[in-house]
Coordinates of C-alpha atoms and ligand atoms in Angstrom, one line a residue:
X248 CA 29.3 -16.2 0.8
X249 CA 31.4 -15.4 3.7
X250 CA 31.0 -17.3 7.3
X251 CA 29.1 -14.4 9.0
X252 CA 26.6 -15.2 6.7
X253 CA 22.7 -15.7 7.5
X254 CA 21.5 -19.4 7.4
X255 CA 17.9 -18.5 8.0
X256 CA 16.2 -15.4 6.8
X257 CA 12.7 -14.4 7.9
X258 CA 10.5 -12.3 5.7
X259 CA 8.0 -10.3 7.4
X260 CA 4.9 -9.9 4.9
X261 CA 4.3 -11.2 1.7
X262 CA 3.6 -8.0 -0.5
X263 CA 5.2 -7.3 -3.6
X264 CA 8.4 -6.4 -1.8
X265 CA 8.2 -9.5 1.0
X266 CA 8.0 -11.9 -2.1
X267 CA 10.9 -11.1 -4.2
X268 CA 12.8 -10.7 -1.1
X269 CA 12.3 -14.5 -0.5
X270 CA 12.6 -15.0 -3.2
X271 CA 15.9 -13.5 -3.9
X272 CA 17.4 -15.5 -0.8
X273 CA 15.7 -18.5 -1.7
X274 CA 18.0 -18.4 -5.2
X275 CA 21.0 -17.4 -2.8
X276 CA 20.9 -20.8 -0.9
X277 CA 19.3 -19.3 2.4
X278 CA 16.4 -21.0 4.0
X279 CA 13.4 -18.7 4.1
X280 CA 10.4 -18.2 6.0
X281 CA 7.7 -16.1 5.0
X282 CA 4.6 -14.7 6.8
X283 CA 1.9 -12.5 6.3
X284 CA -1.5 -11.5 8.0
X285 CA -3.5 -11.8 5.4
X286 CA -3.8 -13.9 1.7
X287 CA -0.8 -13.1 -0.4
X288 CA -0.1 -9.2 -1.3
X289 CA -2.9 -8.8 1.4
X290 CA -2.4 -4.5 0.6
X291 CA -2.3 -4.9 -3.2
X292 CA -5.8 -7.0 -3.0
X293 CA -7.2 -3.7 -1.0
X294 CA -6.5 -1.2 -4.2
X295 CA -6.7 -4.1 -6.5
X296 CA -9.6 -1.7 -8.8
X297 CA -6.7 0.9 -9.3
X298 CA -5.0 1.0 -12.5
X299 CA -1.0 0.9 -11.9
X300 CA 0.9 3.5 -13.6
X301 CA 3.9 2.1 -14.1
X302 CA 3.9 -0.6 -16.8
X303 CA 4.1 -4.6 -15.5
X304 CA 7.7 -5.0 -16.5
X305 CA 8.6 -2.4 -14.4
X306 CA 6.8 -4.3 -11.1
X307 CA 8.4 -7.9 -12.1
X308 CA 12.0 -9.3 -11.8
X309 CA 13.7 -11.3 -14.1
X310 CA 14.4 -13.9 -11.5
X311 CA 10.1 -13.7 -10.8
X312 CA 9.8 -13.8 -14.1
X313 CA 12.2 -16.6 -14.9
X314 CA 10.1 -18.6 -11.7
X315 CA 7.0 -18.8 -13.3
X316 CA 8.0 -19.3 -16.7
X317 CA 9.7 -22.3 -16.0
X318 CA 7.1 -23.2 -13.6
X319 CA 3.9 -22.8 -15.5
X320 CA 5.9 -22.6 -18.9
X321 CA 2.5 -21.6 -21.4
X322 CA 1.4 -19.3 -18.4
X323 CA 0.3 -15.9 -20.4
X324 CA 1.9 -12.9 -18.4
X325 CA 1.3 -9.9 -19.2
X326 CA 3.4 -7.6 -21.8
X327 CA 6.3 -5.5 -20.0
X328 CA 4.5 -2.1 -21.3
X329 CA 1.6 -3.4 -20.0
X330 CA -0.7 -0.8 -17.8
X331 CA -2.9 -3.3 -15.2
X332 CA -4.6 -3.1 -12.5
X333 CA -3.2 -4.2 -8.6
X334 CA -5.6 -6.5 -9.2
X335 CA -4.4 -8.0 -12.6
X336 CA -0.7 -7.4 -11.2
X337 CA -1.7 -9.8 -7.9
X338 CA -3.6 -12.7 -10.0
X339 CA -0.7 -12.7 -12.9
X340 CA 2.4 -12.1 -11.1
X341 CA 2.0 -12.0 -7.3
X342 CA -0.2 -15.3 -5.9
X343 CA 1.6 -17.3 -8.9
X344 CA 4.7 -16.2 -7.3
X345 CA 3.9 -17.0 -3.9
X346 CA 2.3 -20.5 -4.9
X347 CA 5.7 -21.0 -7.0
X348 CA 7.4 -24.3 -5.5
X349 CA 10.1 -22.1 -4.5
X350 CA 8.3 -20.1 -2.0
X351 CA 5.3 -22.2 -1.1
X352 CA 6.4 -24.5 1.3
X353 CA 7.8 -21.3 2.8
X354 CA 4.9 -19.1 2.8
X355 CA 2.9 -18.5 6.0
X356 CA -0.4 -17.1 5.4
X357 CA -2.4 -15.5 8.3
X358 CA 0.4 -15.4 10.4
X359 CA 0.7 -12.0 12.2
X360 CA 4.3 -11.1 13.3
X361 CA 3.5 -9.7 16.6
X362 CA 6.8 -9.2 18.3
X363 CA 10.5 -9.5 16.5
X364 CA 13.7 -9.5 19.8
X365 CA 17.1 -10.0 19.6
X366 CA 18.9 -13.3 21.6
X367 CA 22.8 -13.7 21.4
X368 CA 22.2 -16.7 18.9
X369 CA 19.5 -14.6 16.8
X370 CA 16.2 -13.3 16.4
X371 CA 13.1 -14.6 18.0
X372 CA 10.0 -13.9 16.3
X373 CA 6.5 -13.9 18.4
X374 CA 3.7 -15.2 15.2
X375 CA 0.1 -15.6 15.8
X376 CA -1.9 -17.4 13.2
X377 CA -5.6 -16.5 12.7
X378 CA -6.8 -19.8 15.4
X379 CA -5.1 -17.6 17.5
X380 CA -2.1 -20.3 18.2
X381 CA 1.1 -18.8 19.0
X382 CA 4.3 -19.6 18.4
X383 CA 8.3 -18.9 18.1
X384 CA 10.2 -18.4 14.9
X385 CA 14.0 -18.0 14.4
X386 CA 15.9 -16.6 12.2
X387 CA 19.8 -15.0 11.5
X388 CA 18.2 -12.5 9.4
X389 CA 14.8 -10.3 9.8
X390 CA 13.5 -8.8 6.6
X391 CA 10.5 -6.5 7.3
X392 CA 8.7 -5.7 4.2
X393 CA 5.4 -5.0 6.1
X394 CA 4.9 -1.8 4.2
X395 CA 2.8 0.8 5.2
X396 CA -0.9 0.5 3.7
X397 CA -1.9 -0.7 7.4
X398 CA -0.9 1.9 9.3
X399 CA -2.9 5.2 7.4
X400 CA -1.8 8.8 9.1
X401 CA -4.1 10.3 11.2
X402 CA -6.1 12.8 10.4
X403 CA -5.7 15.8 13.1
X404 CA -3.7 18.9 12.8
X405 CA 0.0 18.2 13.6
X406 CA 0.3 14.9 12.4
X407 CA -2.2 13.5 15.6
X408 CA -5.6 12.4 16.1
X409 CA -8.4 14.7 15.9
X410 CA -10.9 14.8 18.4
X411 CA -13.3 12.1 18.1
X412 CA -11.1 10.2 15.6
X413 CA -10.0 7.5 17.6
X414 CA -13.7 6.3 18.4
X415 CA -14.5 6.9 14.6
X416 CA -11.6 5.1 12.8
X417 CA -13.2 1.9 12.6
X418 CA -16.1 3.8 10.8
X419 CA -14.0 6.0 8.2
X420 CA -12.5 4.0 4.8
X421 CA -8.7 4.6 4.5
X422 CA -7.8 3.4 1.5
X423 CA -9.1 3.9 -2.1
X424 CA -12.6 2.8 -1.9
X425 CA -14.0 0.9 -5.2
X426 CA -16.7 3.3 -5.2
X427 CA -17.8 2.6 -9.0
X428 CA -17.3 -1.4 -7.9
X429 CA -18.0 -3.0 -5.0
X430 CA -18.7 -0.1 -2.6
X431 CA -21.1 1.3 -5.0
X432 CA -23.9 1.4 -3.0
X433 CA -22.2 2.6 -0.1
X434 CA -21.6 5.7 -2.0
X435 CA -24.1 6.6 -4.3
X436 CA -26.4 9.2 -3.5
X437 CA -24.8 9.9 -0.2
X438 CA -22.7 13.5 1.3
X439 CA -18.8 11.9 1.5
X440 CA -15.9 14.3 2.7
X441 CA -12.7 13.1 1.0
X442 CA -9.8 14.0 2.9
X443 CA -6.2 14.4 1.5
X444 CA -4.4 15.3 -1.9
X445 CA -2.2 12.7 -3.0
X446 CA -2.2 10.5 -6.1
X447 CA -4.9 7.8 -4.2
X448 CA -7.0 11.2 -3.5
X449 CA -7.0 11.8 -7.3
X450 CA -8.2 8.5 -8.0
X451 CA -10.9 8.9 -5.0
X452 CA -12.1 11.8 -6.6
X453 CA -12.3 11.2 -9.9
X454 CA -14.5 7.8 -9.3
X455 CA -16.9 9.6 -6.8
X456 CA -17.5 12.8 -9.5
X457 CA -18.2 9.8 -11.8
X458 CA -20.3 8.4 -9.1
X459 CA -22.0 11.5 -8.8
X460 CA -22.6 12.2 -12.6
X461 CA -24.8 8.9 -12.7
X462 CA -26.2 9.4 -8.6
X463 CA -27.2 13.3 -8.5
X464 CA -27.7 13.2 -4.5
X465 CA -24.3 12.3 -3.7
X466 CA -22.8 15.2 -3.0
X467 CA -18.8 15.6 -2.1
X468 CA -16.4 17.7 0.2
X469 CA -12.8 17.1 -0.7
X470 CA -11.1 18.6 2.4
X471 CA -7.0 19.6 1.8
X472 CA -4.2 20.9 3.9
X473 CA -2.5 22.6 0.7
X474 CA -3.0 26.1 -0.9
X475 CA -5.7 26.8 -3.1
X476 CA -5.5 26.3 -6.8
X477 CA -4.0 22.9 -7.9
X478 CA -4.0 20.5 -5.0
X479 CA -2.4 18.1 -7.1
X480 CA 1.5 18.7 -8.0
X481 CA 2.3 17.7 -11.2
X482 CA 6.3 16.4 -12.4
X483 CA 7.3 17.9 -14.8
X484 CA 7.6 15.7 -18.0
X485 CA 6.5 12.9 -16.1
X486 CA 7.2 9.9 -17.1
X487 CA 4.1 7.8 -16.1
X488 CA 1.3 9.3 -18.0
X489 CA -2.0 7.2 -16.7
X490 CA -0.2 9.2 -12.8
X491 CA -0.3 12.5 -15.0
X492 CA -4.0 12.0 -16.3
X493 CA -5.2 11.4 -12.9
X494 CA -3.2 14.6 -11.6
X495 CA -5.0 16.4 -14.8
X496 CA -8.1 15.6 -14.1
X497 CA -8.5 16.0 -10.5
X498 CA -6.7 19.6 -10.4
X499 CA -9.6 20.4 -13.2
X500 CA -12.4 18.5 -10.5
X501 CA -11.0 21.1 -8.1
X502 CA -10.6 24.1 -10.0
X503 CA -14.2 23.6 -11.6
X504 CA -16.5 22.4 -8.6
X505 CA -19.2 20.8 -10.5
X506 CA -20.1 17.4 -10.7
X507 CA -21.7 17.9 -7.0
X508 CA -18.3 18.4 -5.5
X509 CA -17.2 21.4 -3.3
X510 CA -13.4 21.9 -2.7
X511 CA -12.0 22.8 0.4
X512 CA -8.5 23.7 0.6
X513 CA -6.5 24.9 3.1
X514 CA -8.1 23.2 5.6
X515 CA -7.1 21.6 9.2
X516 CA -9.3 19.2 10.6
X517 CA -10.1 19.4 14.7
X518 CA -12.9 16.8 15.4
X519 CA -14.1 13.9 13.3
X520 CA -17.3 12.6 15.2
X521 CA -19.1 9.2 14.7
X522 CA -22.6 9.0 15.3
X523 CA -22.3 5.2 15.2
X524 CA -22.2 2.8 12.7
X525 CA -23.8 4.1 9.5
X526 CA -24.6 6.8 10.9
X527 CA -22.6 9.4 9.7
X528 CA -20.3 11.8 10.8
X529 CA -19.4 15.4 11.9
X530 CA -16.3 17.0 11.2
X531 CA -15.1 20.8 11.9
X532 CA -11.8 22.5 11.7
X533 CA -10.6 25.6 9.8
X534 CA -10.6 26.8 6.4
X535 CA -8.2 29.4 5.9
X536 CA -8.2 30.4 9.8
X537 CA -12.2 30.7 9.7
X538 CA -13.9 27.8 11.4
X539 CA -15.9 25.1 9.9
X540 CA -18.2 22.0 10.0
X541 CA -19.6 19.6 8.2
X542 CA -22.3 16.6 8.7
X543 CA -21.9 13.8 6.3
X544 CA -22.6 10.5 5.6
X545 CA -19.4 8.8 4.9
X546 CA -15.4 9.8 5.0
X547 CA -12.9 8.4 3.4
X548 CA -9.1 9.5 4.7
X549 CA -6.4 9.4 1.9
X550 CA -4.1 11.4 3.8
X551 CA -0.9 9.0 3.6
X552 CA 0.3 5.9 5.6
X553 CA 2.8 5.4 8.4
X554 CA 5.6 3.1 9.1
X555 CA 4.3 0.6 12.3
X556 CA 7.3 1.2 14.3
X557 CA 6.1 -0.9 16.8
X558 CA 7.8 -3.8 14.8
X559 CA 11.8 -3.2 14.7
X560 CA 15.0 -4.3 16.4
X561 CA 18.1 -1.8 15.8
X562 CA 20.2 -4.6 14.7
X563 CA 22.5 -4.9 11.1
X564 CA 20.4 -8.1 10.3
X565 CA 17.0 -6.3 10.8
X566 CA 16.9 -5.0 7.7
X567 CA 13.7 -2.6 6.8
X568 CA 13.1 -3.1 2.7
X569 CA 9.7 -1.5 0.4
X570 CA 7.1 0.8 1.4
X571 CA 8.1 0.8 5.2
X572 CA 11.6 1.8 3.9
X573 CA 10.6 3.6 0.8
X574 CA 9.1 7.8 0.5
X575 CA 5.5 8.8 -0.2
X576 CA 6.0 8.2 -3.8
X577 CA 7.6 4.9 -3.3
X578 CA 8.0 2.4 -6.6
X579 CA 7.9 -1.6 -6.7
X580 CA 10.8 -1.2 -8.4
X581 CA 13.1 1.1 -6.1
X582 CA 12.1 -2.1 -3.8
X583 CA 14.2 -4.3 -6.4
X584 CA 17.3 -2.3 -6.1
X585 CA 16.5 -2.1 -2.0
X586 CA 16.5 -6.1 -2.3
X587 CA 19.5 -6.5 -4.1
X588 CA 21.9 -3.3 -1.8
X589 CA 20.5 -5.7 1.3
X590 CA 21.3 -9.3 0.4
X591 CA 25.0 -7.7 -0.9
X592 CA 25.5 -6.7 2.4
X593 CA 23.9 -9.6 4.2
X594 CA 25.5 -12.0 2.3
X595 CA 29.2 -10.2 2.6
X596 CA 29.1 -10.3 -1.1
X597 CA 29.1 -6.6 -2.6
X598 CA 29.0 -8.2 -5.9
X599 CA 26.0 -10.5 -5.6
X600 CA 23.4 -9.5 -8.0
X601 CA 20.6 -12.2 -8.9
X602 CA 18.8 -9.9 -11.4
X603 CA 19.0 -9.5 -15.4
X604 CA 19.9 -6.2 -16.3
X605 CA 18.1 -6.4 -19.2
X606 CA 15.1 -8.2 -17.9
X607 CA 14.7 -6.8 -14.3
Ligands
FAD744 C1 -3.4 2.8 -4.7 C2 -2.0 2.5 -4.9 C3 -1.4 2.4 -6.2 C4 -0.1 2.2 -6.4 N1 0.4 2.1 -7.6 C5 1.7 1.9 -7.8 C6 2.3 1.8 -9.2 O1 1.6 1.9 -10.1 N2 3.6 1.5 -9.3 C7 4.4 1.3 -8.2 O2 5.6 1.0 -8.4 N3 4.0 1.4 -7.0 C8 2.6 1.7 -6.7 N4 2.2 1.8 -5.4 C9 3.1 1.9 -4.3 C10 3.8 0.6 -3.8 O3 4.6 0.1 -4.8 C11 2.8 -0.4 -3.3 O4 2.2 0.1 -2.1 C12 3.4 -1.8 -2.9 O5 2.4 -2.6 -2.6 C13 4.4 -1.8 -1.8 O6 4.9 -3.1 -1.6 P1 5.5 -3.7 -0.2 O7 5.7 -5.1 -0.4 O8 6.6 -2.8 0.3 O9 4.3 -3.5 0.9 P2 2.8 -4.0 0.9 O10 2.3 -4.2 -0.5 O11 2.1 -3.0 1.7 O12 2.8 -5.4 1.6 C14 3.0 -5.6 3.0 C15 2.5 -6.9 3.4 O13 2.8 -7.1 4.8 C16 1.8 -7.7 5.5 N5 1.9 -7.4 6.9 C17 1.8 -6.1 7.5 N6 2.0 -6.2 8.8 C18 2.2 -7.5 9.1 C19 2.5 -8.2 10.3 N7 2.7 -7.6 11.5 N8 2.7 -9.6 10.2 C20 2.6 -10.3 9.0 N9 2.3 -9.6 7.8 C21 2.2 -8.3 7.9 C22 0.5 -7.1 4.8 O14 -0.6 -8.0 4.9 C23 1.0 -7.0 3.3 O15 0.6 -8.2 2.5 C24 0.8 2.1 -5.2 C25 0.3 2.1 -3.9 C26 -1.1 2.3 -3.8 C27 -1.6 2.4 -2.3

């Protein structure tokens, strides 16, 4: 490792991303602090009812891997082709890792990062833990795998707020609700406008016509920017077929409209009104140019996430890894290769590279 080297890394969030990361410079002799707002994989928890599509040994690293088998030896992991849920993925995989005695003594949980600047001797990191307490961290090294699932796009025309939406936030679900699960009776038997047309839309939709085949009065909007037709694009040959299914079967949801479900594409939203807490909602934009409105009882926004710039330093040892860093279709694993391009660059060693080919 050359003399430049960081000492002391600090990993902001312990998701999927946050954790290998410490990980990673954990087994490259750096000390490591980790934090996150929330429990471990705090995001992943969130959609932990969604079935991944790409299979566990694609989501795991060999040097994760290699952790908990020597750690908890007869602990059953699931198989590398494996299709689980976030859920299954977190319990298996992610909290072992974080309670791993590599990273526990490291890992800060409900610690919010609220400030990161940079001093001539390094960075100084403002943390509040959930007493409220506050407190100063240092590090060489800033790795901010905070992702993105906190920070969801608004809904509005032009990429801003619509009118009303601010007020109403608090009261629409961004996310994918577990509207089959836990939000059941939230859902059932109610009017819901589902906005958006990505892959967590799919899933949205697909639960909530299931919802509605067993609750006839609920009664669905789904609301899109795109053209009519297919709102979901499918790859060509793609290689994850449980992301292919869902595509499949929510262009079908669309292109049929039963099920209690009305599709509305080409559509800009204006105002998204809250009448108060469970109180429903009205919305109105244009469909096609034409104005319209809607009053229902519950929205949920899958329109995408931002990165929180708010959090960031321009500085080489700042470095920005996983979902934050990442594209809309983002992959635990392009976060691996992210993980390993950084600490070769951190470290001033271009060939450092902790993971098993084969394994990893
Ligand atoms: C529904 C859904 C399904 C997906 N399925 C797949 C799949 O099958 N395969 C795949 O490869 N990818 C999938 N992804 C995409 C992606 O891999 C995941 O979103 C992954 O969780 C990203 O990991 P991350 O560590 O970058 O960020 P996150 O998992 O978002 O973790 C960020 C962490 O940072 C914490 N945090 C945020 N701000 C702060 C702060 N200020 N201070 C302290 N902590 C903070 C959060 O609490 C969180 O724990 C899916 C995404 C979603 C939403």
């Amino acid at each position: 490792m050359s003399k430049a080297a960081p000492q002391k890394v600090t990993v902001l969030g312990a998701g999927p991303i946050g954790l290998e990361a410490a990980l990673y410079a954990k087994s490259s002799g750096l000390s490591v602090a980790v934090y996150d707002r929330g429990a471990i994989a705090d995001h992943v928890r969130q959609w932990g009812h969604v079935r991944m599509f790409t299979p566990f040994g694609m989501n795991a690293t060999s040097l994760g891997l290699k952790t908990l088998l020597r750690e908890k030896g007869s602990r059953s992991l699931p198989a590398p082709t494996d299709l689980i849920t976030g859920r299954e993925f977190r319990d298996a995989y992610l909290v072992p890792l974080g309670e791993s005695e590599q990273l526990l003594e490291s890992l800060h949980l409900e610690h919010t990062v609220l400030h990161v600047g940079r001093a001539a001797r390094g960075f100084r990191i403002l943390v509040r833990a959930s007493n409220g307490t506050e407190r100063i961290d240092t590090a060489d090294a800033v790795l901010d795998c905070t992702g993105t699932f906190g920070t969801p796009r608004w809904l509005g025309d032009a990429g801003i707020p619509a009118v009303g939406e601010l007020a109403a936030r608090p009261h629409i679900a961004f996310g994918v609700e577990d509207v089959l699960g836990d939000r059941k009776d939230h859902y059932a038997g109610r009017s819901v406008a589902l906005i958006g047309d990505g892959y967590s839309a799919a899933a949205s939709i697909c639960a909530l016509a299931t919802l509605a085949e067993e609750h006839h009065a609920t009664w669905v909007f789904w609301i899109t920017r795109g053209a009519r037709g297919q709102p979901l694009p499918r790859v060509a040959n793609d290689p994850y077929k449980e992301r292919d299914r869902l595509a499949v079967k929510a262009n079908s949801l669309a292109t049929r409209c039963d099920g209690n479900l009305e599709f509305h594409p080409q559509t800009v939203l204006d105002e998204v009104v809250s009448h108060g807490p469970d109180k429903g909602f009205r919305i109105a934009g244009r469909s096609n140019g034409k104005p319209v409105s809607w009053e229902v009882e519950r929205v949920i926004a899958n329109v995408g996430y931002r990165p929180d710039l708010t959090l960031g330093v321009s500085d080489p040892n700042y470095v920005v890894l996983g979902a934050k860093a990442g594209d809309a279709g983002f992959l635990v694993r392009t976060g691996f290769d992210q993980i390993r391009a950084a600490f070769a660059v951190l470290t001033g060693n271009p060939r450092l590279d902790l993971y098993d080919k084969k394994a990893a």
